[in-house]
Short mmCIF file of C-alpha atoms and ligand atoms in Angstrom, two decimals:
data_model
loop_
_atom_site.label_atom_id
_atom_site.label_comp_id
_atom_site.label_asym_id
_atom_site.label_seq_id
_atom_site.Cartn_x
_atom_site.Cartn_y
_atom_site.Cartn_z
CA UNK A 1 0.00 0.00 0.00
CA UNK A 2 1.62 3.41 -1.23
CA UNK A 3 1.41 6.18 1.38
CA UNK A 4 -0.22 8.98 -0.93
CA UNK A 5 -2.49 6.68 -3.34
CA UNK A 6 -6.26 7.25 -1.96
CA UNK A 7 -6.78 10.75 -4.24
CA UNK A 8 -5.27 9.04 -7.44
CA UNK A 9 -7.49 7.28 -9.78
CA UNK A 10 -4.50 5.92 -12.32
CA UNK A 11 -1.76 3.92 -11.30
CA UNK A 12 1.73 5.82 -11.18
CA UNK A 13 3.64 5.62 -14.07
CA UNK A 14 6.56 2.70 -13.39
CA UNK A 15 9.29 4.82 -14.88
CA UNK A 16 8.84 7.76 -12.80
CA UNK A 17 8.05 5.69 -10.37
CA UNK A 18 11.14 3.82 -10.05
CA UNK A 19 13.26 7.36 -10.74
CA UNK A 20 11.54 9.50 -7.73
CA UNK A 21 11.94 6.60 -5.36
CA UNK A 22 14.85 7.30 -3.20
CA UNK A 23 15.15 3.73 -1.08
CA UNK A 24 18.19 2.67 -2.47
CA UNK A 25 20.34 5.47 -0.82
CA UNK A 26 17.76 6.52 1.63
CA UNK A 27 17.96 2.59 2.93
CA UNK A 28 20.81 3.39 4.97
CA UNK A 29 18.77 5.32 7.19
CA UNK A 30 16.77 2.70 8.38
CA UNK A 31 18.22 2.18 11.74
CA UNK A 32 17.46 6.21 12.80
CA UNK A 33 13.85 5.60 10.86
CA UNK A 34 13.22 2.92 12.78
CA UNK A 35 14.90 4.84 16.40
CA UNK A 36 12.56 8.11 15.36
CA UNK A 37 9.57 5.67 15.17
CA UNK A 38 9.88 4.52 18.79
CA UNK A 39 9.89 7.58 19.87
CA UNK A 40 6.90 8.62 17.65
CA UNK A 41 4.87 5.53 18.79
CA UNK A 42 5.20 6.24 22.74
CA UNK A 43 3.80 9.36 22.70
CA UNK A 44 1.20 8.16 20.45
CA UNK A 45 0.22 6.04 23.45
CA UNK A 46 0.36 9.13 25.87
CA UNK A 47 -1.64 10.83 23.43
CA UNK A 48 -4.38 8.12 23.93
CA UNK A 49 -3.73 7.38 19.88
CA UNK A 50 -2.12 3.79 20.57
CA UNK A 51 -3.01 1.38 23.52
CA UNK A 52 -0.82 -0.40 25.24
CA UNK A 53 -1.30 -3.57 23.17
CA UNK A 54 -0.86 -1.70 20.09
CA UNK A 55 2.19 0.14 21.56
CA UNK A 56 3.97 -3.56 22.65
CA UNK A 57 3.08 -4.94 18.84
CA UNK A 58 4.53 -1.79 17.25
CA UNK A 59 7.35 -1.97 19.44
CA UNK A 60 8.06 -5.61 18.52
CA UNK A 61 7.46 -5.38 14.88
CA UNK A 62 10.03 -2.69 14.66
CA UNK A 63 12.29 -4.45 16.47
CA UNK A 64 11.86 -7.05 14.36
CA UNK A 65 12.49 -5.43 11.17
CA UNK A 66 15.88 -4.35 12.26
CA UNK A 67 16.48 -7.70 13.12
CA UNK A 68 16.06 -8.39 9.48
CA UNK A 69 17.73 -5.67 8.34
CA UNK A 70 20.81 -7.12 10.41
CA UNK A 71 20.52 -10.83 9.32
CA UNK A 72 20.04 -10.26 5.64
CA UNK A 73 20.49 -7.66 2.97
CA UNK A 74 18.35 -9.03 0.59
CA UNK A 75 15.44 -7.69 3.30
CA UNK A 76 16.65 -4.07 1.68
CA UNK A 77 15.97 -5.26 -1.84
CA UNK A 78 12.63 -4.02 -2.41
CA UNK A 79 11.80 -2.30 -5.84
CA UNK A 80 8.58 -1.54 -4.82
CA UNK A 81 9.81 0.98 -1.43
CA UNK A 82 9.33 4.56 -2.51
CA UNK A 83 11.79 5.45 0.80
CA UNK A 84 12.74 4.37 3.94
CA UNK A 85 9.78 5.63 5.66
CA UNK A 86 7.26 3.52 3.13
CA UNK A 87 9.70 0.61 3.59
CA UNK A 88 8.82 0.77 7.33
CA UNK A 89 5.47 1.06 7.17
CA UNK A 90 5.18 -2.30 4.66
CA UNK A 91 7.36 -3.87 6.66
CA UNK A 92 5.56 -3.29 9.84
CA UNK A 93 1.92 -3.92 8.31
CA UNK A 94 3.58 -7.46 6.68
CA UNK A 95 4.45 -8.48 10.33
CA UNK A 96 1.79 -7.02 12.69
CA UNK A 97 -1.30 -6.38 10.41
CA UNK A 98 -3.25 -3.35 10.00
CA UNK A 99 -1.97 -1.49 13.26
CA UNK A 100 0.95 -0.85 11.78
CA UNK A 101 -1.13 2.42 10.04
CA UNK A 102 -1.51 3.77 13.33
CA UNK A 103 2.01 4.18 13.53
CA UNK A 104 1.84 6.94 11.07
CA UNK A 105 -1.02 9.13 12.97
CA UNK A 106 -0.34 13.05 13.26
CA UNK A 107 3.05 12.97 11.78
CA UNK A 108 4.43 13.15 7.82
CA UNK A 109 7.59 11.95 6.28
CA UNK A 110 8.97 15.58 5.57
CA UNK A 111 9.88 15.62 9.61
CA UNK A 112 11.32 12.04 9.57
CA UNK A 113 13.58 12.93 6.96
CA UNK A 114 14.53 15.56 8.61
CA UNK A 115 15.35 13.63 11.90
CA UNK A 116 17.12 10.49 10.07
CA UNK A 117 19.48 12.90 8.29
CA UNK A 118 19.96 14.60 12.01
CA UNK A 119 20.24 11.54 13.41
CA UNK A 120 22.69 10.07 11.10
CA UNK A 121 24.88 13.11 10.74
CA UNK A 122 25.22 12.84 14.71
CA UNK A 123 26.40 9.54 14.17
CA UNK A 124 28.42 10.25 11.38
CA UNK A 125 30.43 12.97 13.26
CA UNK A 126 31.16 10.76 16.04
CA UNK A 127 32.73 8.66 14.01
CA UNK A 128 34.65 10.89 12.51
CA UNK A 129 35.86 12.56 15.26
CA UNK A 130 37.24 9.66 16.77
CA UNK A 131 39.25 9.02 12.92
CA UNK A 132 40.57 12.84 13.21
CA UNK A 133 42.13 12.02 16.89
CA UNK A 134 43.93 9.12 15.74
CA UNK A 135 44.92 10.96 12.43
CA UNK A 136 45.93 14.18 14.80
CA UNK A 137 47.74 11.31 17.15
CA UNK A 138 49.71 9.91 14.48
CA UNK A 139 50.60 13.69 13.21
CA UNK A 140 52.04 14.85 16.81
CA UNK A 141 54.01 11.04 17.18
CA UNK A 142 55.74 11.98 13.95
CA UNK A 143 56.76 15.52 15.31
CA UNK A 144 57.00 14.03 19.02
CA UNK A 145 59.86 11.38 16.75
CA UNK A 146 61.29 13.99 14.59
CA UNK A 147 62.99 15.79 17.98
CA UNK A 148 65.31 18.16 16.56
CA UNK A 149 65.22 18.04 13.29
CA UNK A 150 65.32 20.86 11.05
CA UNK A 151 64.21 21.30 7.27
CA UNK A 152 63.40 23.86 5.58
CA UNK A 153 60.54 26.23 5.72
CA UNK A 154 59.21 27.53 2.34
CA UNK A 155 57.28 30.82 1.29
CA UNK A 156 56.23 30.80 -2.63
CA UNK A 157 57.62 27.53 -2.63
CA UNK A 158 61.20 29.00 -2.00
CA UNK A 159 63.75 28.32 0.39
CA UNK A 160 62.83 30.56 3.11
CA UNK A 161 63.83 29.73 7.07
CA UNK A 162 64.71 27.00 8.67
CA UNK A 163 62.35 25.12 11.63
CA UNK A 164 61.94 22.24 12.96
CA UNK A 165 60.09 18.95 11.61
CA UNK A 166 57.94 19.00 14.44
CA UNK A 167 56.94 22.81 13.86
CA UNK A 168 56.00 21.60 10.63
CA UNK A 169 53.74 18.76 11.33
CA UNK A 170 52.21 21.00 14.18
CA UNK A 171 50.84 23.12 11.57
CA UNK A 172 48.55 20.26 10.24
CA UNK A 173 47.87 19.46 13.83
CA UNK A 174 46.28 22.98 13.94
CA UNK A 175 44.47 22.77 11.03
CA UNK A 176 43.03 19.14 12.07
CA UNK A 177 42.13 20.27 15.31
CA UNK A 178 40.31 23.72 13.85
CA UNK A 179 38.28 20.85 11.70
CA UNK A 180 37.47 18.70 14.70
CA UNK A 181 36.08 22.03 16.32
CA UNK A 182 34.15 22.74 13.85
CA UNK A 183 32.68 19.08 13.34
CA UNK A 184 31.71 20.06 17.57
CA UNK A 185 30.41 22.98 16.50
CA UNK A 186 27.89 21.62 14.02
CA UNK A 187 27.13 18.86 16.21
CA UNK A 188 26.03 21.13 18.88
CA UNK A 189 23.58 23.20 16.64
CA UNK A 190 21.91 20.40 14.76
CA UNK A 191 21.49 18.80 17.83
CA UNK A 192 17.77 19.39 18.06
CA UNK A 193 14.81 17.28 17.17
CA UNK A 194 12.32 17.88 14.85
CA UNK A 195 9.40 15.33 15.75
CA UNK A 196 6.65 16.58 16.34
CA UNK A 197 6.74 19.28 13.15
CA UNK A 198 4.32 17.28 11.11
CA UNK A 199 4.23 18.45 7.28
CA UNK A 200 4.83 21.99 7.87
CA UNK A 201 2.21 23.47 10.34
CA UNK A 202 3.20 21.57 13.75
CA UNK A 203 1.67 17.57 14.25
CA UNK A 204 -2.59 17.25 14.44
CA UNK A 205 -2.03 15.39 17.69
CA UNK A 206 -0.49 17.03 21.09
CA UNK A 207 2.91 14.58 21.47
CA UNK A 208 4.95 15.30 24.44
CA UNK A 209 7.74 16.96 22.02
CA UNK A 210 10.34 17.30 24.56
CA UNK A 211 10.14 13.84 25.35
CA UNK A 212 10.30 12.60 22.18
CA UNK A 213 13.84 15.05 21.77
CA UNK A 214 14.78 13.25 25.49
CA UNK A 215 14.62 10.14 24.46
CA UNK A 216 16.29 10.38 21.29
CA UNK A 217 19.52 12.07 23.13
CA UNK A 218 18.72 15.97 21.55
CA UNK A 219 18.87 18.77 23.41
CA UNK A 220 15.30 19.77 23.03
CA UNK A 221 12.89 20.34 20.34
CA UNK A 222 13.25 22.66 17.08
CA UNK A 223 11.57 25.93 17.62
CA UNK A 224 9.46 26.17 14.27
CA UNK A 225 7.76 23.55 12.35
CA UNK A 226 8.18 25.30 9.21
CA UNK A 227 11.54 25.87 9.43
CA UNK A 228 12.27 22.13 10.92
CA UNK A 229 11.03 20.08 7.85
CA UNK A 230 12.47 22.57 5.23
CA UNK A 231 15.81 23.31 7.62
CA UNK A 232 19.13 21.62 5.52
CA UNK A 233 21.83 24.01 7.11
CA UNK A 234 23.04 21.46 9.02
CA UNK A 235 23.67 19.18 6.54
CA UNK A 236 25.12 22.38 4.28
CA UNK A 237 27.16 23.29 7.17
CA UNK A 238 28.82 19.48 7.54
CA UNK A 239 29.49 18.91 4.13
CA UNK A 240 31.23 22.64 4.53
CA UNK A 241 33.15 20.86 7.22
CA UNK A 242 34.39 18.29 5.45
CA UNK A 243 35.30 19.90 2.36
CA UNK A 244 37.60 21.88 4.46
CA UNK A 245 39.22 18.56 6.39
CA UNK A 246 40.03 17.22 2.54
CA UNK A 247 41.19 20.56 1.59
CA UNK A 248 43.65 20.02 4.43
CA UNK A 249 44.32 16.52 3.32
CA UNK A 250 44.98 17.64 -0.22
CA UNK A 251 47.61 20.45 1.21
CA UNK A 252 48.83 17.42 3.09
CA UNK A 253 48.68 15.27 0.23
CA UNK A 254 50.56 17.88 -2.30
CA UNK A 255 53.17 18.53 -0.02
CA UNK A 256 54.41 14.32 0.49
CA UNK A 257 54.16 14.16 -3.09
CA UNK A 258 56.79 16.96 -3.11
CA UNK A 259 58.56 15.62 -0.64
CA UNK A 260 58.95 12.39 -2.08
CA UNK A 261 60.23 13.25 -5.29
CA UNK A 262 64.07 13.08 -6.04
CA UNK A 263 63.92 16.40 -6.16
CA UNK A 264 63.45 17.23 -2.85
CA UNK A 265 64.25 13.88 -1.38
CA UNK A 266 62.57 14.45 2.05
CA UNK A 267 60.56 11.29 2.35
CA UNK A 268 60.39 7.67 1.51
CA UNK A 269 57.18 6.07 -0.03
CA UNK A 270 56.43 2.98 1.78
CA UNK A 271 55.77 0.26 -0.62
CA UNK A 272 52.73 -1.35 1.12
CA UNK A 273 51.19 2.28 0.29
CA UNK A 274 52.32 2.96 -2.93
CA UNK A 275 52.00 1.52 -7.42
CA UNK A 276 54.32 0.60 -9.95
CA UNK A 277 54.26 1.89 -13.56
CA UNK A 278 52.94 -1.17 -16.33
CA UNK A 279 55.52 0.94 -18.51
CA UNK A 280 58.61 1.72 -16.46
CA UNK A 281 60.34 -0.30 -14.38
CA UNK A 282 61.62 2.00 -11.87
CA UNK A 283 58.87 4.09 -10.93
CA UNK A 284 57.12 3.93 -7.64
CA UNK A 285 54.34 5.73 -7.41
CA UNK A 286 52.35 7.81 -4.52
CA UNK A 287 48.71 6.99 -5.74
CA UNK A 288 47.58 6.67 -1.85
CA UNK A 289 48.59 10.67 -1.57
CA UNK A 290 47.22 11.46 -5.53
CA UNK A 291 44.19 10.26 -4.72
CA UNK A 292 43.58 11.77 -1.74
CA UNK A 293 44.52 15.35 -2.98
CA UNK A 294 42.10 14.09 -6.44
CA UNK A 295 39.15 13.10 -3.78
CA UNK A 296 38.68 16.69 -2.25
CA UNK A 297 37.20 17.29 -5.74
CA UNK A 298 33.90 15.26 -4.89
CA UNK A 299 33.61 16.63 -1.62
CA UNK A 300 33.90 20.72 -2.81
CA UNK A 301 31.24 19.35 -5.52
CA UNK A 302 29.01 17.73 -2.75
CA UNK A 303 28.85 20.91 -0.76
CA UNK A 304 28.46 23.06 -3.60
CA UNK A 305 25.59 20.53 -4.86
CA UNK A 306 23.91 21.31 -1.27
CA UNK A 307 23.53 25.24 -1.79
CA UNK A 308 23.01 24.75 -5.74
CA UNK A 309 19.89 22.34 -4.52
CA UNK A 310 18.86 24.49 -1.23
CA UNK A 311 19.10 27.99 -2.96
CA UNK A 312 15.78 30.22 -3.87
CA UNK A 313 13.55 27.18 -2.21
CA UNK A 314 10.45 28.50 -1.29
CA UNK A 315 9.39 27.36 2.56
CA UNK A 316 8.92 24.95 3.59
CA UNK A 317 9.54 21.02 2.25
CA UNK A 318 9.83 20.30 -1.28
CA UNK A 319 11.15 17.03 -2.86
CA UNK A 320 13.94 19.05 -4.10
CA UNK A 321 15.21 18.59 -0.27
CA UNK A 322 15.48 14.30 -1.93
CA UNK A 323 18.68 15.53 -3.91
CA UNK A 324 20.50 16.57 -0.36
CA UNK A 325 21.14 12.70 0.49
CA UNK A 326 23.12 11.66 -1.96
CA UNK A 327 25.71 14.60 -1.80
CA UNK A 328 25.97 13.83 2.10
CA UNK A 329 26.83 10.24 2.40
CA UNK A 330 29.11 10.38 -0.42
CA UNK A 331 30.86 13.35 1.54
CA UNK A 332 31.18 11.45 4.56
CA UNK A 333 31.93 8.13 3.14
CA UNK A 334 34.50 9.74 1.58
CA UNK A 335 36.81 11.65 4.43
CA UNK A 336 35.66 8.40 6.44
CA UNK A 337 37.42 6.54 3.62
CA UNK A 338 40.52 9.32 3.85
CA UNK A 339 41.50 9.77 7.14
CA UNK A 340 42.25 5.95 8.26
CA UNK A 341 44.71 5.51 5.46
CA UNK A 342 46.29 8.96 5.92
CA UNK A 343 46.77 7.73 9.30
CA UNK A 344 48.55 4.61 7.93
CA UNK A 345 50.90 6.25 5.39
CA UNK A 346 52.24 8.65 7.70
CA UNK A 347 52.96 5.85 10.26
CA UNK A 348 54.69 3.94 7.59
CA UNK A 349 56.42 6.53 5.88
CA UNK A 350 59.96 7.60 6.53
CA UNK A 351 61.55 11.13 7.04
CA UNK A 352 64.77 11.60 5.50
CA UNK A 353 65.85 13.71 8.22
CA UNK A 354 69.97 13.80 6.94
CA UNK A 355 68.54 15.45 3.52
CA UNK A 356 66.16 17.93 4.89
CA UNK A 357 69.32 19.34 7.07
CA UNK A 358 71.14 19.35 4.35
CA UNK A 359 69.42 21.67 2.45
CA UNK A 360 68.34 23.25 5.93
CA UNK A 361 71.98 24.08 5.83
CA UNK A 362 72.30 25.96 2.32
CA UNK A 363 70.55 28.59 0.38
CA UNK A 364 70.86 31.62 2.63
CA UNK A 365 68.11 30.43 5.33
CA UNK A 366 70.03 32.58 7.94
CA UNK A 367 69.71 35.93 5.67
CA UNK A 368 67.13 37.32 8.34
CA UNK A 369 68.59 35.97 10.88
CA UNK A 370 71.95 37.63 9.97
CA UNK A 371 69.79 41.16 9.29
CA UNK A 372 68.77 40.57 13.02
CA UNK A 373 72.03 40.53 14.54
CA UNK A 374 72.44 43.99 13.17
CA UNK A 375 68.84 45.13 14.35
CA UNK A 376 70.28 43.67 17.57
CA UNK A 377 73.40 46.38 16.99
CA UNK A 378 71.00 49.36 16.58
CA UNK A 379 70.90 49.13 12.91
CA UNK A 380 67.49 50.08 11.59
CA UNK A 381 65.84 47.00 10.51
CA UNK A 382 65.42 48.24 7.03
CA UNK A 383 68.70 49.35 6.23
CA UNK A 384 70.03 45.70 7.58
CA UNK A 385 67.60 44.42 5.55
CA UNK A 386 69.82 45.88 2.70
CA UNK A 387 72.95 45.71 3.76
CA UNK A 388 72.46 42.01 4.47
CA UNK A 389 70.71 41.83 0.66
CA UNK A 390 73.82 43.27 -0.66
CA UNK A 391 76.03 40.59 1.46
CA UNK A 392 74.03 37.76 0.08
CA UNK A 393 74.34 40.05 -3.47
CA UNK A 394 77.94 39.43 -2.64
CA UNK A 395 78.10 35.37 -1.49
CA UNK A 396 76.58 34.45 -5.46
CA UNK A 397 79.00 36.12 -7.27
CA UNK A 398 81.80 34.62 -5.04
CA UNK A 399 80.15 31.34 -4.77
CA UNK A 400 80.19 31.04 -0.68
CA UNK A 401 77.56 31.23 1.76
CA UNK A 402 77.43 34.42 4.30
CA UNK A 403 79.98 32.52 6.25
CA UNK A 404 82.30 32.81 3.88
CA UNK A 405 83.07 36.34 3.52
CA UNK A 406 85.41 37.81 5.87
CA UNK A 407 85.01 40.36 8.45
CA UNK A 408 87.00 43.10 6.08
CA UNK A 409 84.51 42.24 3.75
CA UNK A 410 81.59 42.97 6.06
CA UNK A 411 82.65 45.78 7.70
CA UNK A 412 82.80 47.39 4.25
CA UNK A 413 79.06 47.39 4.34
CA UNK A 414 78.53 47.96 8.13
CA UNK A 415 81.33 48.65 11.16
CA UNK A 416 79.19 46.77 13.46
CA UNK A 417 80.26 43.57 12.09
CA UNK A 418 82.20 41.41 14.71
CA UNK A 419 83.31 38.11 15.15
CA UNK A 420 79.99 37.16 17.17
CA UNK A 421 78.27 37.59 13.62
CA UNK A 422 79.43 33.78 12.30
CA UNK A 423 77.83 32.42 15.77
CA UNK A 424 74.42 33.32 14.82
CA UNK A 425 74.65 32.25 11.19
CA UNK A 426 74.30 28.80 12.37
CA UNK A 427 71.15 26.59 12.00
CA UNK A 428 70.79 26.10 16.10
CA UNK A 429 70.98 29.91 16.74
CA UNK A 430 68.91 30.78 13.58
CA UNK A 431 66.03 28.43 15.11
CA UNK A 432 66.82 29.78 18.85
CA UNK A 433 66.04 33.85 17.22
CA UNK A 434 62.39 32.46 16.65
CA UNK A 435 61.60 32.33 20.39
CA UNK A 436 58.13 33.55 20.76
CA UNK A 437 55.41 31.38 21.60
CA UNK A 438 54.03 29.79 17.99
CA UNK A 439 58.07 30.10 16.93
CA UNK A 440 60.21 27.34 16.24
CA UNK A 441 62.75 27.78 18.96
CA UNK A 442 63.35 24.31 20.50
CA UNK A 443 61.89 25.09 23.60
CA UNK A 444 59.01 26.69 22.03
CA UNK A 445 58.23 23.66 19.92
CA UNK A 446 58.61 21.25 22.69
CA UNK A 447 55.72 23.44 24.85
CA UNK A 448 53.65 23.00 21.81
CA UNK A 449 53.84 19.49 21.28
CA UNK A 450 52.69 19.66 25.21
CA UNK A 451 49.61 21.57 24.26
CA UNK A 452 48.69 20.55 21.37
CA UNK A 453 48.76 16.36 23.34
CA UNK A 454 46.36 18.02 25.80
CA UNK A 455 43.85 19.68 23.49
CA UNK A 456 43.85 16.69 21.28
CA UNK A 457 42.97 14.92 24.61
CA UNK A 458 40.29 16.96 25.81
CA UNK A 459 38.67 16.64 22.53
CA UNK A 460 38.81 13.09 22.50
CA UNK A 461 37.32 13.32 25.78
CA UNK A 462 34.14 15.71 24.35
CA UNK A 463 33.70 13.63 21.64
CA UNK A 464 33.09 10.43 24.33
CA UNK A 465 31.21 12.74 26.66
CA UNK A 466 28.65 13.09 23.37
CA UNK A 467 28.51 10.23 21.42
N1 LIG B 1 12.30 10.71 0.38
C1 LIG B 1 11.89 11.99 0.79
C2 LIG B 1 13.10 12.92 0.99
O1 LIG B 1 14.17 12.46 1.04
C3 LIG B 1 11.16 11.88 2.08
C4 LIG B 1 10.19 13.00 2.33
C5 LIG B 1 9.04 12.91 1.37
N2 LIG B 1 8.05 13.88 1.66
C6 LIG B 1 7.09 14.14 0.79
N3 LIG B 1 6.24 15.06 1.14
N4 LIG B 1 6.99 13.58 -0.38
O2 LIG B 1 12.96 14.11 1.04
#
């Protein structure tokens, strides 16, 4: 029995039919359809709508479909299911009769979608969360391992100062941990229920709303019925979310690509993570990281899919709102996909720590630095700025680095020169200058790695405390 068919006089046409129906994504929603429905069916009963009987036979049957559901997936095979919501209701009325209908009374599918998606997006970010703490775990053990070691820092992609490897990889802890707050964030906001909203207008029957939100773990009920079945912000504001965590992962991505190459020689591909070439012999590949920086593609289209299909829709549901699933699980199934194995190549992979010191070591990295120890001398910064220009100017016609002109030489430019100056040309003092809290000075690093352990704890922590 269709939900809709006692107005029609001619049958639906099977093509559209089969194109509108949305069960064989929607399916996966079963197990927060069927969640939602308990709720719905006990305060039917303490609206007087279902008696206890009914309640216990409701109860069971839906039980009993998600027993099914479990056991076999050839329950979900059913061509004929417009949804997840009709699926229920055949199900039900297959096992417990006509009383199954009741199930149904003073509420419309336009608020169960609504509370499936916020019910599985709940999920959904619980699970993630817990994938970003062990991909922001493995990031601080490789910067906790890396202890001293320096490479160099780029700006435009050029040789710019050097830092260490663990002031590095604490830059992608920020970014993962600015994604995990904002995962919180939208957690927190979404977290309200909208049973109770009916089609648009509020439900015909007076259900104890709050308790319905209670017993379904929200923090209360949605404010406005017409608002709650049309509302797809959260879901916008997710898929936002994760575009952004495989942006990072791209960035991420790009930059071990890099790093791998012979050019810059800072990394070695495991094997267990990486192709060969059918063509040539030699080549080992970094798909894992290619693929991960060609993935953030789908999820940038998913959340741009979201506002194309939520823009200039009048209030308040329209089947449009069908064409937000889709975009969502694949978004999710993909960074779920991501993270795990991101977590896995970085454990596996292996720093080259002699090479990135190496060229740490050359390419004027200490220029500021050495502009500094003249700032340090009263020189005004700008005119060290040049003076130090004109040095380097100096070191590539002669070939040298600025430890290899003399004193004579510098004092030509500035008297302040003395023999202090080569001290603070090298790497340890050049990293020790940066001594401000979010600077690469050893010390300064090591408080970080500190902090960031303890925020990536305490968000482990809220992440238990909610799910
Ligand atoms: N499958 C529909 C969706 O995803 C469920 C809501 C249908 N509501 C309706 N009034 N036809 O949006």
């Amino acid at each position: 029995m269709k939900m809709w068919g006692g107005r029609f006089r001619q049958a639906t046409n099977p093509d559209f039919q089969r194109w509108q129906s949305s069960f064989e994504f929607d399916r996966r929603l079963l197990s927060h359809e069927l969640a939602a429905s308990v709720a719905h069916a006990r305060a039917l009963k303490n609206a007087g709508i279902l008696s206890s009987e009914e309640l216990g036979a409701i109860l069971a049957g839906l039980e009993q479909i998600a027993d099914k559901a479990a056991s076999s997936s050839a329950f979900l095979e059913d061509e004929e299911a417009e949804d997840v919501h009709h699926f229920v209701q055949k199900q039900l009325a297959l096992l417990i009769g006509e009383v199954a209908y009741k199930l149904h009374s003073g509420r419309s599918r336009n608020e169960q979608i609504a509370i499936d998606l916020r019910l599985y997006i709940r999920t959904g970010i619980d699970q993630l969360q817990n994938d970003l703490a062990a991909w922001l775990d493995v990031l601080l053990e490789c910067a906790t391992q890396a202890q001293n070691a320096v490479m160099p820092a780029y700006t435009h992609l050029q040789r710019a100062e050097p830092v260490l490897v663990a002031h590095y990889l604490l830059a992608y802890v920020e970014m993962f941990l600015r994604d995990s707050g904002r995962l919180a964030d939208c957690r927190a906001r979404l977290n309200l229920c909208p049973l109770g909203s009916g089609a648009v207008a509020g439900a015909t029957i007076p259900l104890d709303r709050r308790a319905m939100a209670t017993a379904l773990g929200f923090s209360g009920p949605t404010a406005n019925s017409i608002d709650a079945t049309s509302d797809r912000d959260f879901v916008i504001e997710l898929v936002n979310a994760l575009a952004l965590i495989a942006l990072h992962l791209s960035r991420w991505a790009e930059e071990m690509i890099l790093f791998s190459s012979e050019e810059f020689g800072f990394v070695r591909l495991p094997e267990v993570y990486s192709t060969g070439s059918s063509a040539m012999p030699q080549k080992k590949n970094p798909d894992l990281l290619e693929l991960t920086r060609g993935k953030v593609a789908r999820v940038i289209a998913a959340a741009n899919s979201l506002m194309i299909v939520t823009k200039g829709l009048p209030l308040a549901y329209n089947k449009d709102l069908q064409e937000t699933q889709e975009p969502l699980f694949d978004a999710i199934a993909t960074i779920a996909g991501l993270l795990p194995l991101a977590s896995a190549w970085m454990k596996t992979a292996e720093f080259n720590y002699g090479r990135m010191r190496e060229t740490a070591d050359s390419g004027f990295m200490n220029a500021w630095a050495a502009a500094t120890y003249l700032v340090h001398r009263g020189v005004p910064s700008a005119l060290a700025h040049e003076q130090i220009g004109i040095a380097v100017q100096l070191c590539l016609e002669k070939g040298c680095g600025l430890d290899g002109l003399s004193l004579e030489q510098l004092r030509l430019l500035n008297p302040v020169f003395d023999t202090d100056f080569y001290a603070c040309l090298q790497i340890d003092s050049v990293l020790a200058i940066h001594d401000v809290a979010g600077g690469t000075a050893p010390d300064r690093v090591r408080q970080a790695i500190v902090q960031a352990r303890q925020r990536i704890a305490a968000l482990r922590e809220e992440s238990h405390a909610n799910a």
